[in-house]
C-alpha positions in Angstrom: 37.4 -69.8 -28.2 36.7 -70.9 -24.6 36.0 -74.7 -24.5 32.4 -75.5 -23.5 30.6 -78.8 -23.2 29.7 -78.4 -26.9 33.3 -79.1 -27.8 33.6 -82.3 -25.8 33.9 -85.7 -27.6 31.0 -86.9 -25.4 27.4 -86.0 -25.3 26.4 -83.1 -23.0 23.0 -82.3 -21.6 21.3 -79.7 -19.4 18.8 -80.8 -16.9 16.9 -79.1 -14.1 15.7 -80.8 -10.9 12.0 -80.3 -10.4 12.2 -78.1 -7.3 9.8 -75.5 -8.8 7.6 -77.9 -10.8 4.0 -76.8 -10.4 0.7 -76.8 -12.1 -0.6 -73.8 -10.2 -1.0 -71.7 -13.4 -2.4 -74.0 -16.1 -0.7 -72.7 -19.2 -1.9 -74.9 -22.1 -5.2 -76.2 -23.3 -4.7 -79.7 -22.0 -4.0 -78.5 -18.5 -7.1 -76.3 -18.5 -9.2 -79.3 -19.1 -8.0 -81.2 -16.0 -9.5 -81.3 -12.5 -7.5 -80.1 -9.5 -6.9 -83.8 -8.6 -5.6 -84.5 -12.0 -3.3 -81.5 -11.8 -1.9 -82.5 -8.5 1.9 -83.3 -8.6 3.3 -86.2 -6.7 6.6 -84.6 -5.8 8.3 -87.7 -4.4 7.4 -89.5 -7.6 8.7 -86.6 -9.8 11.9 -86.5 -7.8 12.4 -90.3 -8.3 11.6 -90.1 -12.0 14.1 -87.3 -12.3 16.8 -89.2 -10.5 16.2 -92.3 -12.6 16.6 -90.3 -15.8 19.6 -88.3 -14.4 21.4 -91.5 -13.4 20.8 -93.1 -16.8 21.9 -90.1 -18.8 24.9 -89.3 -16.5 26.1 -92.9 -17.0 27.2 -92.1 -20.5 27.2 -88.3 -20.8 28.0 -85.0 -19.0 24.9 -83.6 -17.3 24.9 -79.9 -16.3 22.3 -79.0 -13.8 20.5 -75.7 -14.4 19.8 -74.0 -11.1 16.3 -73.6 -10.0 15.7 -69.9 -9.5 12.4 -68.1 -8.8 9.0 -69.6 -9.1 9.3 -71.0 -12.6 6.9 -73.9 -12.7 8.0 -75.3 -16.1 11.7 -74.8 -15.7 12.2 -78.6 -15.5 11.3 -78.7 -19.2 14.7 -77.2 -20.0 14.8 -78.2 -23.7 12.5 -75.4 -24.4 14.9 -72.9 -22.9 16.7 -72.3 -26.3 19.0 -73.9 -28.8 22.7 -74.2 -29.3 23.9 -73.2 -32.8 26.4 -75.9 -33.8 26.8 -74.5 -37.4 28.9 -71.5 -36.0 32.3 -73.2 -35.7 34.4 -70.4 -34.2 32.1 -69.3 -31.3 29.6 -70.9 -29.0 26.1 -69.3 -29.4 22.9 -70.1 -27.6 19.6 -68.5 -28.7 17.3 -68.3 -25.6 13.5 -68.4 -25.7 11.1 -65.5 -25.5 8.1 -67.4 -24.0 4.5 -66.4 -24.6 3.3 -68.3 -21.6 3.3 -66.2 -18.4 4.6 -69.0 -16.1 7.6 -69.5 -18.4 8.6 -65.8 -18.6 11.9 -65.3 -16.8 13.5 -68.7 -17.5 15.6 -67.0 -20.2 17.3 -64.9 -17.5 18.3 -68.0 -15.5 19.5 -69.6 -18.8 21.4 -66.5 -19.8 23.4 -66.4 -16.6 24.0 -70.1 -16.6 25.3 -70.3 -20.2 27.3 -67.1 -20.0 29.2 -68.6 -17.0 29.9 -71.7 -19.1 31.5 -69.6 -21.9 28.6 -69.3 -24.3 27.4 -66.1 -26.0 23.7 -65.9 -25.4 21.0 -64.0 -27.3 17.4 -63.7 -26.2 15.1 -64.0 -29.2 13.6 -60.6 -30.0 10.4 -62.5 -31.2 8.1 -64.8 -29.2 9.7 -68.2 -29.5 9.4 -71.4 -27.5 13.0 -72.7 -27.9 13.9 -76.1 -29.2 10.2 -77.1 -29.1 9.9 -74.9 -32.2 13.1 -75.6 -34.1 15.3 -78.6 -34.8 18.9 -78.6 -36.1 19.5 -80.9 -39.0 23.0 -80.4 -40.4 25.4 -77.6 -41.6 23.3 -74.4 -41.2 20.0 -76.1 -41.9 17.3 -75.9 -39.2 13.6 -76.9 -39.4 11.0 -74.7 -37.8 8.2 -76.7 -36.2 4.9 -74.8 -35.8 
């Protein structure tokens, strides 16, 4: 089995710099209730907040940066991209999301390429599924579905 960040004795995270962060296509009920002024993104502030978080996390863990490809406005919310399956001990598997939200569709292709290059076996969910937002790993082969 090829060693991946999942085998390291330190924490490993994936983050995405907010290059493509946008609210141009409000894709949830809360965003649809906001005015244009409330939806406006302060990019310098977003970049600083990202760098503050990145520097904090990278001080004690490996941080892998997911490339920004295309016009994927929510790609920065990378936790929803999928989930690593730690209960499979002899291989590294990632299940990738199959988003229902139009602005998120396509993120799975960026993730698939990224994780395959790192040595993971990737699988896109055949069902609509929002990634780790919808499931949490507990222990052994026990996962909790959050709906």
